[in-house]
Amino acid sequence: MKTVYGPEDWNGDPARDLGHPGEFPFTRGPYPNMYTTRLWTMRQYAGFGTAQDTNRRFRQLLDAGQMGLSTAFDLPTQMGYDSDHPMAEGEVGRVGVAIDTVDDLAELFRGIPLDQVSTSMTINATAAILLAMYIVVGEEQNVPRAKLTGTVQNDVLKEYIARGTYIYPAQPSLRLVADIFRFVTDESMSFNPISISGYHMREAGATAVQEVGFTLANALEYVRVAVAAGLAVDSFGPRLSFFFASHNDLFEETAKFRAARRLWARLVRERFGAGDSTARMRFHTQTGGVTLQAQQPMNNVIRVTLQALAAVLGGTQSLHTNGYDEALALPTAESATLALRTQQVLGYESGVPQVVDPLAGSYYVESLTDQIESGARALITDVDTLGGAARAIERGFFQEAIARSAYQLQKAQESGERVVVGVNRFTDDSPPLAIAAPDFSALESQQQARLAEIRRRRDPAAVKSALADVKAAATGTDQLMPPIITAVRVRTSLGEISDALRDVWGTYRPA
């Protein structure tokens, strides 16, 4: 870091390294006009308790002007357990909505036409099952698959690195990812089959450079697996999406987004000969959950505003802004609405969207963009040396690097070198924010009773046959999505389908 930047600090070629917005290498944005003709999609991440509870929150957010839905699932749903499984005890509905069968997902979207809303689902190991449920809910709303729009996260590699909600070993998990790519492509769905996520690695302690480098290393692994499975890169590449965090350093974050876009364009063209549609990175951003503080929680409103501004200056395609109370509990309706209003003020009052890539040409920002791209490319080279992302994960490369960065960050905060307002400087004795918690025990009993009733009403023979077909496909080489959709349609539960795959593939255990 220097204190003054000038012409000597950027030696790039404007035509080669910046270009025009909407043109390779997309440094200045994936589309020519960016927000001057259409603002980013404003999403708020929501999901808690039962499907009925979350449906009410969805409706509140849509009424407040939200443009797309973003769904959080509870841990049992993420890890392939039904709400009545012993492993689910005490976790049902706590960090997201509980989904056991397609009837739960139908209740989640009750009164919300699926052909009129874009839905993002933060789900990974069980992504195929949730996508199948969404398709069946669409069928039962008379919405054809081609009219469904949204994103399924489906990024299992970062689960092994930073988050932990994996189920199966890496190779069958990657096969399932590629099967989702193929299915979405074959069905001509307007659905992103993956959201390759740097967010969770950043939350675990990764630096901005590591977030870009490791995210793109994972993305290259997914493309390699899909191409090896016989898919042409430009058949699925245009529907790849990415997911990044936005933290407090306004200029570093803005430069990070520009660097990520440029580096992806160059890598996917160099390695796979991809066309512009695949090279054009599109990404969702969420403000940094790990930056939120329980002390003086109203300070988080300012943090979130800065982070949202960085995402917009960096050219995000959609944005979630965190509630100020999320360091303490799931956001209240009030804090979620204020977070959405933050985006709306940026979009309609700040003037920022009136100019495409307004920080382009800043000596500081262009220098930072180059540094982040160079550092991220060096990390990708290290991953290549280890045999690619899956092999690097097995050897603990990502995990160890992020742990070291997290340790350094924590040391800096504890020493006071890194100032956190209200935590290690400018503290006071204000009482903690009190937030009422739901009765999770009653909620769990309610969800278990609902699941028991669905099991009582369904056709046991149809369920048994559907599960046998899922196992047969998993054992062989057939596509997995069609039998999973059939199983969902006859009300087979998420846990039962997950168990069928566990029986064939086993479960992942870190070395």
Coordinates of C-alpha atoms in Angstrom, one line a residue:
M1 CA 0.0 0.0 0.0
K2 CA 1.2 3.5 -0.9
T3 CA -0.3 6.7 0.3
V4 CA -0.3 8.4 -3.1
Y5 CA -0.9 6.7 -6.5
G6 CA -0.1 8.2 -9.9
P7 CA 0.3 7.3 -13.5
E8 CA 3.5 5.3 -12.8
D9 CA 1.5 2.9 -10.6
W10 CA -0.5 1.5 -13.5
N11 CA 1.2 0.1 -16.5
G12 CA -1.7 -1.7 -18.1
D13 CA -3.0 -1.4 -21.6
P14 CA -6.5 0.2 -21.5
A15 CA -7.6 -1.6 -24.6
R16 CA -6.3 -5.0 -23.4
D17 CA -6.9 -4.8 -19.7
L18 CA -10.0 -2.6 -19.5
G19 CA -11.8 -2.5 -22.8
H20 CA -15.4 -1.4 -22.9
P21 CA -18.2 -2.5 -20.6
G22 CA -19.8 -5.7 -22.0
E23 CA -16.7 -6.6 -23.9
F24 CA -13.9 -9.1 -23.2
P25 CA -12.2 -9.2 -20.7
F26 CA -15.2 -7.6 -19.0
T27 CA -13.2 -5.7 -16.4
R28 CA -15.7 -2.8 -16.6
G29 CA -18.8 -5.0 -16.3
P30 CA -20.5 -7.9 -18.1
Y31 CA -23.0 -5.7 -19.9
P32 CA -22.6 -2.4 -21.9
N33 CA -25.1 -0.3 -20.1
M34 CA -25.0 -2.0 -16.6
Y35 CA -27.4 -0.2 -14.2
T36 CA -28.2 2.7 -16.4
T37 CA -30.9 0.6 -18.0
R38 CA -31.6 -2.0 -15.3
L39 CA -30.6 -2.1 -11.6
W40 CA -29.1 -5.1 -10.0
T41 CA -31.5 -7.7 -8.6
M42 CA -32.3 -6.9 -4.9
R43 CA -32.5 -10.1 -2.9
Q44 CA -32.8 -10.7 0.8
Y45 CA -31.8 -14.0 2.2
A46 CA -34.7 -15.4 4.2
G47 CA -35.6 -18.8 5.7
F48 CA -36.4 -19.9 9.2
G49 CA -38.8 -22.2 11.0
T50 CA -41.4 -23.8 8.9
A51 CA -42.4 -23.2 5.3
Q52 CA -45.4 -21.3 6.5
D53 CA -43.2 -18.9 8.6
T54 CA -40.8 -18.3 5.7
N55 CA -43.7 -17.8 3.2
R56 CA -44.9 -14.9 5.3
R57 CA -41.4 -13.3 5.3
F58 CA -41.2 -13.8 1.5
R59 CA -44.5 -12.0 1.1
Q60 CA -43.3 -9.1 3.3
L61 CA -40.1 -8.7 1.3
L62 CA -41.9 -8.8 -2.0
D63 CA -44.4 -6.2 -0.8
A64 CA -41.4 -4.0 0.3
G65 CA -40.0 -4.1 -3.3
Q66 CA -37.7 -7.0 -3.3
M67 CA -37.0 -8.3 -6.8
G68 CA -36.0 -11.9 -6.2
L69 CA -36.2 -14.5 -3.4
S70 CA -33.1 -16.1 -1.7
T71 CA -33.8 -19.1 0.4
A72 CA -32.0 -20.3 3.5
F73 CA -32.4 -24.0 4.5
D74 CA -31.9 -25.4 8.0
L75 CA -28.9 -27.7 8.7
P76 CA -30.9 -31.0 8.5
T77 CA -32.1 -30.1 5.0
Q78 CA -28.6 -29.1 3.9
M79 CA -27.1 -32.3 5.2
G80 CA -29.8 -34.7 3.9
Y81 CA -31.7 -35.5 7.1
D82 CA -35.4 -35.5 7.6
S83 CA -36.8 -33.5 10.6
D84 CA -37.6 -36.7 12.5
H85 CA -34.0 -38.1 12.2
P86 CA -32.0 -38.3 15.4
M87 CA -29.3 -36.2 13.8
A88 CA -31.8 -33.4 13.2
E89 CA -32.8 -33.0 16.9
G90 CA -32.5 -29.5 18.1
E91 CA -31.7 -28.1 14.6
V92 CA -35.0 -28.1 12.8
G93 CA -35.8 -24.7 11.5
R94 CA -33.0 -22.9 13.4
V95 CA -30.8 -21.4 10.7
G96 CA -33.2 -21.8 7.8
V97 CA -36.4 -23.3 6.7
A98 CA -37.1 -27.0 7.2
I99 CA -37.9 -28.8 3.9
D100 CA -38.7 -32.6 4.1
T101 CA -40.9 -33.1 1.1
V102 CA -42.1 -31.3 -2.0
D103 CA -45.2 -30.3 -0.1
D104 CA -43.1 -28.2 2.2
L105 CA -41.6 -26.4 -0.8
A106 CA -45.0 -25.9 -2.2
E107 CA -46.1 -24.3 1.0
L108 CA -42.9 -22.1 1.0
F109 CA -44.1 -20.6 -2.3
R110 CA -47.8 -20.6 -1.7
G111 CA -49.4 -17.7 -3.5
I112 CA -46.1 -16.8 -5.2
P113 CA -46.2 -17.7 -9.0
L114 CA -42.9 -19.3 -9.9
D115 CA -43.0 -17.9 -13.4
Q116 CA -43.0 -14.4 -12.0
V117 CA -40.1 -14.6 -9.5
S118 CA -36.5 -15.5 -9.6
T119 CA -35.4 -17.8 -6.7
S120 CA -31.9 -18.5 -5.4
M121 CA -31.5 -21.6 -3.2
T122 CA -28.5 -21.8 -0.9
I123 CA -28.2 -25.5 -1.0
N124 CA -25.3 -27.8 -1.9
A125 CA -25.0 -31.5 -1.0
T126 CA -28.8 -31.8 -1.5
A127 CA -29.0 -29.3 -4.4
A128 CA -30.3 -31.9 -6.9
I129 CA -33.2 -32.8 -4.5
L130 CA -34.2 -29.2 -3.9
L131 CA -34.0 -28.4 -7.6
A132 CA -36.2 -31.5 -8.3
M133 CA -38.7 -30.2 -5.7
Y134 CA -38.7 -26.8 -7.3
I135 CA -39.4 -28.3 -10.7
V136 CA -42.3 -30.4 -9.3
V137 CA -43.8 -27.4 -7.5
G138 CA -43.6 -25.7 -10.9
E139 CA -45.4 -28.6 -12.5
E140 CA -48.2 -28.4 -9.9
Q141 CA -48.5 -24.7 -10.5
N142 CA -48.6 -25.4 -14.3
V143 CA -45.3 -23.6 -14.8
P144 CA -43.1 -25.4 -17.4
R145 CA -39.5 -25.9 -16.6
A146 CA -38.3 -23.4 -19.2
K147 CA -40.2 -20.7 -17.4
L148 CA -38.5 -21.3 -14.0
T149 CA -35.7 -18.8 -13.3
G150 CA -33.2 -18.7 -10.5
T151 CA -30.0 -20.3 -9.1
V152 CA -29.1 -23.4 -7.1
Q153 CA -25.8 -23.0 -5.2
N154 CA -24.7 -26.6 -5.8
D155 CA -21.0 -25.7 -5.0
V156 CA -19.9 -28.7 -3.0
L157 CA -16.1 -28.1 -3.2
K158 CA -16.3 -25.0 -0.9
E159 CA -18.2 -27.2 1.6
Y160 CA -15.1 -29.4 2.1
I161 CA -13.0 -26.2 2.4
A162 CA -14.9 -23.8 4.6
R163 CA -18.5 -24.7 5.5
G164 CA -18.9 -28.4 6.3
T165 CA -22.4 -29.3 5.0
Y166 CA -21.1 -32.0 2.7
I167 CA -22.5 -35.6 2.6
Y168 CA -20.7 -37.7 -0.1
P169 CA -17.1 -38.0 -1.1
A170 CA -15.8 -35.6 -3.7
Q171 CA -15.9 -37.7 -6.9
P172 CA -19.6 -38.7 -6.7
S173 CA -20.4 -35.2 -5.5
L174 CA -18.8 -33.8 -8.6
R175 CA -20.7 -36.3 -10.8
L176 CA -23.9 -35.0 -9.3
V177 CA -22.9 -31.4 -10.0
A178 CA -22.2 -32.3 -13.6
D179 CA -25.5 -34.1 -13.9
I180 CA -27.3 -30.9 -12.8
F181 CA -25.4 -29.0 -15.4
R182 CA -26.5 -31.5 -18.1
F183 CA -30.1 -31.5 -16.9
V184 CA -30.5 -27.7 -16.9
T185 CA -28.8 -27.5 -20.3
D186 CA -30.9 -30.3 -21.9
E187 CA -34.2 -28.9 -20.5
S188 CA -33.3 -25.4 -21.7
M189 CA -34.0 -24.0 -18.3
S190 CA -33.4 -20.4 -17.4
F191 CA -31.7 -21.6 -14.2
N192 CA -28.1 -21.2 -13.1
P193 CA -27.0 -24.7 -12.2
I194 CA -24.3 -23.5 -9.8
S195 CA -23.3 -20.5 -7.8
I196 CA -19.5 -20.9 -7.3
S197 CA -19.0 -19.3 -3.9
G198 CA -16.1 -17.4 -2.5
Y199 CA -18.4 -16.0 0.1
H200 CA -18.0 -18.8 2.6
M201 CA -14.3 -19.0 2.3
R202 CA -14.1 -15.2 2.9
E203 CA -16.3 -15.7 6.0
A204 CA -13.9 -18.4 7.2
G205 CA -11.0 -15.9 7.1
A206 CA -9.8 -15.8 3.5
T207 CA -8.2 -12.6 2.2
A208 CA -9.7 -10.8 -0.9
V209 CA -7.0 -12.4 -3.0
Q210 CA -7.6 -15.9 -1.7
E211 CA -11.4 -15.4 -2.2
V212 CA -10.8 -14.8 -5.9
G213 CA -8.1 -17.4 -6.4
F214 CA -9.8 -20.2 -4.6
T215 CA -13.2 -19.5 -6.1
L216 CA -11.9 -19.5 -9.6
A217 CA -9.8 -22.7 -8.9
N218 CA -13.0 -24.4 -7.9
A219 CA -14.8 -23.1 -10.9
L220 CA -12.1 -24.5 -13.2
E221 CA -12.5 -27.9 -11.6
Y222 CA -16.3 -27.8 -12.2
V223 CA -15.8 -26.9 -15.8
R224 CA -13.1 -29.6 -16.2
V225 CA -15.5 -32.3 -14.8
A226 CA -18.4 -31.2 -17.0
V227 CA -16.3 -31.1 -20.1
A228 CA -14.9 -34.6 -19.3
A229 CA -18.5 -35.8 -19.0
G230 CA -19.1 -34.8 -22.6
L231 CA -20.6 -31.3 -22.2
A232 CA -19.4 -28.5 -24.5
V233 CA -18.1 -25.6 -22.4
D234 CA -20.3 -23.1 -24.1
S235 CA -23.4 -25.2 -23.7
F236 CA -23.4 -24.7 -19.9
G237 CA -20.8 -22.0 -19.4
P238 CA -23.2 -19.1 -19.9
R239 CA -25.3 -20.2 -17.0
L240 CA -22.4 -20.5 -14.5
S241 CA -22.8 -17.9 -11.7
F242 CA -20.6 -16.8 -8.9
F243 CA -21.1 -15.6 -5.3
F244 CA -18.8 -13.2 -3.5
A245 CA -18.6 -11.4 -0.2
S246 CA -18.3 -7.7 0.2
H247 CA -16.3 -6.4 3.2
N248 CA -15.4 -3.0 4.6
D249 CA -12.5 -1.9 2.5
L250 CA -14.4 0.0 -0.2
F251 CA -11.6 0.2 -2.8
E252 CA -10.2 -3.3 -2.3
E253 CA -13.6 -4.8 -2.6
T254 CA -14.4 -2.9 -5.7
A255 CA -11.1 -3.8 -7.3
K256 CA -11.6 -7.5 -6.2
F257 CA -14.8 -7.7 -8.2
R258 CA -13.2 -6.2 -11.3
A259 CA -10.2 -8.5 -11.0
A260 CA -12.3 -11.6 -10.6
R261 CA -14.3 -10.8 -13.7
R262 CA -11.2 -10.2 -15.8
L263 CA -9.3 -13.2 -14.5
W264 CA -12.2 -15.6 -15.1
A265 CA -12.6 -14.3 -18.7
R266 CA -8.9 -14.9 -19.4
L267 CA -8.7 -18.3 -17.7
V268 CA -11.8 -19.9 -19.3
R269 CA -10.7 -18.7 -22.7
E270 CA -7.1 -19.9 -22.2
R271 CA -7.9 -23.3 -20.9
F272 CA -11.2 -24.2 -22.6
G273 CA -11.5 -21.9 -25.6
A274 CA -14.7 -20.5 -24.2
G275 CA -16.7 -17.9 -26.1
D276 CA -17.7 -14.5 -24.7
S277 CA -21.0 -15.8 -23.2
T278 CA -19.1 -18.2 -20.9
A279 CA -16.3 -15.7 -20.2
R280 CA -18.8 -13.1 -19.1
M281 CA -18.8 -13.6 -15.3
R282 CA -22.0 -12.8 -13.5
F283 CA -22.1 -12.8 -9.8
H284 CA -24.2 -12.3 -6.7
T285 CA -22.9 -10.5 -3.7
Q286 CA -23.7 -10.6 0.0
T287 CA -22.4 -8.2 2.5
G288 CA -20.0 -9.7 5.0
G289 CA -21.7 -11.6 7.8
V290 CA -18.4 -12.0 9.7
T291 CA -18.0 -8.2 9.8
L292 CA -21.2 -7.7 11.8
Q293 CA -20.8 -7.1 15.5
A294 CA -23.1 -7.9 18.4
Q295 CA -21.7 -4.8 20.2
Q296 CA -23.4 -1.5 19.2
P297 CA -25.3 -3.4 16.5
M298 CA -26.6 -0.2 14.8
N299 CA -23.1 0.4 13.6
N300 CA -23.7 -2.6 11.3
V301 CA -26.1 -0.4 9.2
I302 CA -23.1 1.7 8.2
R303 CA -20.9 -1.3 7.5
V304 CA -23.6 -2.9 5.3
T305 CA -24.0 0.4 3.4
L306 CA -20.3 0.6 2.6
Q307 CA -20.2 -3.0 1.6
A308 CA -23.3 -2.7 -0.7
L309 CA -21.7 0.4 -2.3
A310 CA -18.5 -1.6 -3.0
A311 CA -20.6 -4.4 -4.7
V312 CA -22.4 -1.9 -6.8
L313 CA -19.2 0.0 -7.8
G314 CA -17.7 -3.4 -8.7
G315 CA -20.6 -4.3 -10.9
T316 CA -22.6 -7.0 -9.1
Q317 CA -25.7 -8.6 -10.8
S318 CA -27.6 -9.2 -7.6
L319 CA -27.1 -8.2 -4.0
H320 CA -28.2 -9.2 -0.5
T321 CA -27.7 -6.8 2.3
N322 CA -27.5 -8.2 5.9
G323 CA -29.7 -7.0 8.7
Y324 CA -28.0 -5.1 11.5
D325 CA -29.1 -7.7 14.1
E326 CA -27.6 -10.8 12.4
A327 CA -24.7 -11.1 14.8
L328 CA -27.3 -11.9 17.4
A329 CA -30.1 -13.8 15.6
L330 CA -32.0 -14.3 12.4
P331 CA -32.9 -10.8 11.1
T332 CA -36.2 -9.4 12.3
A333 CA -38.7 -8.2 9.7
E334 CA -37.7 -4.6 10.6
S335 CA -34.0 -5.1 10.1
A336 CA -34.5 -7.0 6.9
T337 CA -36.7 -4.2 5.5
L338 CA -34.1 -1.6 6.5
A339 CA -31.4 -3.7 4.7
L340 CA -33.5 -3.8 1.6
R341 CA -34.1 0.0 1.9
T342 CA -30.3 0.4 1.9
Q343 CA -30.2 -1.1 -1.6
Q344 CA -33.1 1.0 -2.8
V345 CA -31.5 4.2 -1.6
L346 CA -28.3 3.3 -3.4
G347 CA -30.2 2.4 -6.5
Y348 CA -32.6 5.3 -6.7
E349 CA -31.0 8.2 -4.7
S350 CA -27.2 7.9 -4.8
G351 CA -26.5 8.6 -8.4
V352 CA -24.0 5.8 -8.5
P353 CA -25.9 3.7 -11.1
Q354 CA -26.0 6.5 -13.6
V355 CA -22.4 5.8 -14.8
V356 CA -20.9 2.5 -15.8
D357 CA -17.8 1.5 -13.7
P358 CA -17.3 5.0 -12.3
L359 CA -13.9 4.2 -10.7
A360 CA -12.3 3.0 -13.9
G361 CA -9.0 4.9 -14.5
S362 CA -8.3 5.5 -10.9
Y363 CA -4.6 4.9 -10.4
Y364 CA -5.3 3.3 -7.1
V365 CA -8.2 1.1 -8.2
E366 CA -6.5 -0.1 -11.4
S367 CA -3.3 -0.9 -9.4
L368 CA -5.3 -2.8 -6.8
T369 CA -7.2 -4.6 -9.6
D370 CA -3.9 -5.8 -11.2
Q371 CA -2.5 -6.8 -7.8
I372 CA -5.5 -8.9 -6.9
E373 CA -5.6 -10.6 -10.3
S374 CA -1.9 -11.4 -10.2
G375 CA -2.1 -12.8 -6.6
A376 CA -5.2 -14.9 -7.4
R377 CA -3.6 -16.3 -10.6
A378 CA -0.5 -17.3 -8.5
L379 CA -2.8 -19.2 -6.1
I380 CA -4.5 -21.0 -9.0
T381 CA -1.1 -22.0 -10.3
D382 CA -0.4 -23.5 -6.9
V383 CA -3.6 -25.4 -7.0
D384 CA -2.8 -26.7 -10.5
T385 CA 0.5 -28.0 -9.3
L386 CA -1.3 -30.1 -6.7
G387 CA -3.5 -31.6 -9.4
G388 CA -6.6 -29.3 -9.3
A389 CA -9.0 -28.2 -6.7
A390 CA -10.3 -31.6 -5.6
R391 CA -6.8 -32.9 -5.0
A392 CA -5.8 -29.7 -3.3
I393 CA -8.7 -30.0 -0.9
E394 CA -7.7 -33.6 -0.1
R395 CA -4.3 -32.3 0.8
G396 CA -5.7 -29.5 3.0
F397 CA -4.1 -26.7 0.9
F398 CA -7.1 -24.4 0.9
Q399 CA -8.0 -25.1 4.5
E400 CA -4.5 -24.4 5.8
A401 CA -4.1 -21.2 3.8
I402 CA -7.5 -19.8 5.0
A403 CA -6.7 -20.8 8.6
R404 CA -3.5 -18.9 8.5
S405 CA -5.2 -15.8 7.2
A406 CA -8.0 -16.1 9.7
Y407 CA -5.4 -16.3 12.5
Q408 CA -3.5 -13.2 11.3
L409 CA -6.8 -11.3 11.1
Q410 CA -7.8 -12.3 14.6
K411 CA -4.4 -11.3 16.0
A412 CA -4.6 -7.9 14.4
Q413 CA -8.0 -7.3 15.9
E414 CA -7.0 -8.5 19.3
S415 CA -3.9 -6.3 19.3
G416 CA -5.9 -3.3 18.2
E417 CA -3.9 -3.0 15.0
R418 CA -7.2 -3.6 13.1
V419 CA -9.8 -1.2 14.6
V420 CA -13.3 -2.5 15.0
V421 CA -15.6 0.3 16.1
G422 CA -17.5 -0.6 19.3
V423 CA -15.5 -3.7 19.9
N424 CA -11.8 -2.8 20.4
R425 CA -12.2 1.0 20.3
F426 CA -14.9 3.5 21.0
T427 CA -16.7 1.0 23.3
D428 CA -19.4 1.8 25.7
D429 CA -21.7 0.0 28.2
S430 CA -24.8 -0.1 26.1
P431 CA -26.9 -3.2 26.8
P432 CA -27.0 -6.0 24.2
L433 CA -29.9 -5.9 21.7
A434 CA -32.8 -8.2 22.9
I435 CA -34.4 -10.3 20.3
A436 CA -37.2 -12.8 21.0
A437 CA -36.5 -16.3 19.8
P438 CA -39.2 -18.7 18.6
D439 CA -40.1 -21.9 20.4
F440 CA -37.9 -24.2 18.3
S441 CA -39.1 -27.3 20.2
A442 CA -42.7 -26.7 19.3
L443 CA -41.7 -25.9 15.7
E444 CA -39.8 -29.2 15.5
S445 CA -42.8 -31.1 16.7
Q446 CA -45.0 -29.4 14.2
Q447 CA -42.7 -30.2 11.3
Q448 CA -42.4 -33.8 12.4
A449 CA -46.1 -34.2 12.6
R450 CA -46.4 -32.7 9.1
L451 CA -43.9 -35.2 7.7
A452 CA -45.7 -38.1 9.4
E453 CA -48.9 -37.1 7.8
I454 CA -47.3 -37.0 4.3
R455 CA -45.8 -40.4 4.8
R456 CA -49.2 -41.8 5.9
R457 CA -50.9 -40.4 2.7
R458 CA -48.4 -41.4 0.1
D459 CA -48.1 -44.7 -1.9
P460 CA -45.4 -46.9 -0.2
A461 CA -44.9 -49.0 -3.3
A462 CA -44.3 -45.9 -5.5
V463 CA -41.8 -44.6 -3.0
K464 CA -40.0 -48.0 -2.8
S465 CA -39.8 -48.2 -6.6
A466 CA -38.5 -44.6 -6.9
L467 CA -35.8 -45.1 -4.4
A468 CA -34.7 -48.3 -6.2
D469 CA -34.4 -46.3 -9.4
V470 CA -32.3 -43.6 -7.7
K471 CA -29.9 -46.3 -6.3
A472 CA -29.6 -47.9 -9.7
A473 CA -28.7 -44.6 -11.4
A474 CA -26.2 -43.9 -8.7
T475 CA -24.6 -47.3 -9.0
G476 CA -24.4 -47.0 -12.8
T477 CA -23.8 -44.1 -15.1
D478 CA -27.4 -43.0 -15.8
Q479 CA -28.4 -39.4 -15.3
L480 CA -29.5 -38.8 -11.7
M481 CA -32.0 -35.9 -12.1
P482 CA -34.8 -37.8 -13.8
P483 CA -35.2 -40.6 -11.1
I484 CA -34.8 -37.9 -8.3
I485 CA -37.6 -35.9 -9.8
T486 CA -39.8 -39.0 -10.0
A487 CA -39.0 -39.8 -6.3
V488 CA -39.9 -36.2 -5.3
R489 CA -43.1 -36.4 -7.2
V490 CA -44.4 -39.4 -5.3
R491 CA -43.5 -37.6 -2.0
T492 CA -40.3 -39.4 -1.2
S493 CA -38.6 -37.3 1.5
L494 CA -35.3 -35.5 1.2
G495 CA -33.8 -37.7 3.8
E496 CA -34.9 -40.9 2.1
I497 CA -33.3 -39.9 -1.2
S498 CA -30.1 -38.8 0.5
D499 CA -29.9 -42.1 2.3
A500 CA -30.3 -44.0 -1.0
L501 CA -27.3 -42.1 -2.3
R502 CA -25.4 -42.7 0.9
D503 CA -26.0 -46.4 0.6
V504 CA -24.2 -46.3 -2.8
W505 CA -21.6 -43.6 -2.4
G506 CA -20.9 -43.6 1.4
T507 CA -20.1 -40.4 3.3
Y508 CA -17.1 -38.1 3.2
R509 CA -14.7 -38.1 6.2
P510 CA -11.9 -35.5 6.2
A511 CA -8.4 -37.0 6.4

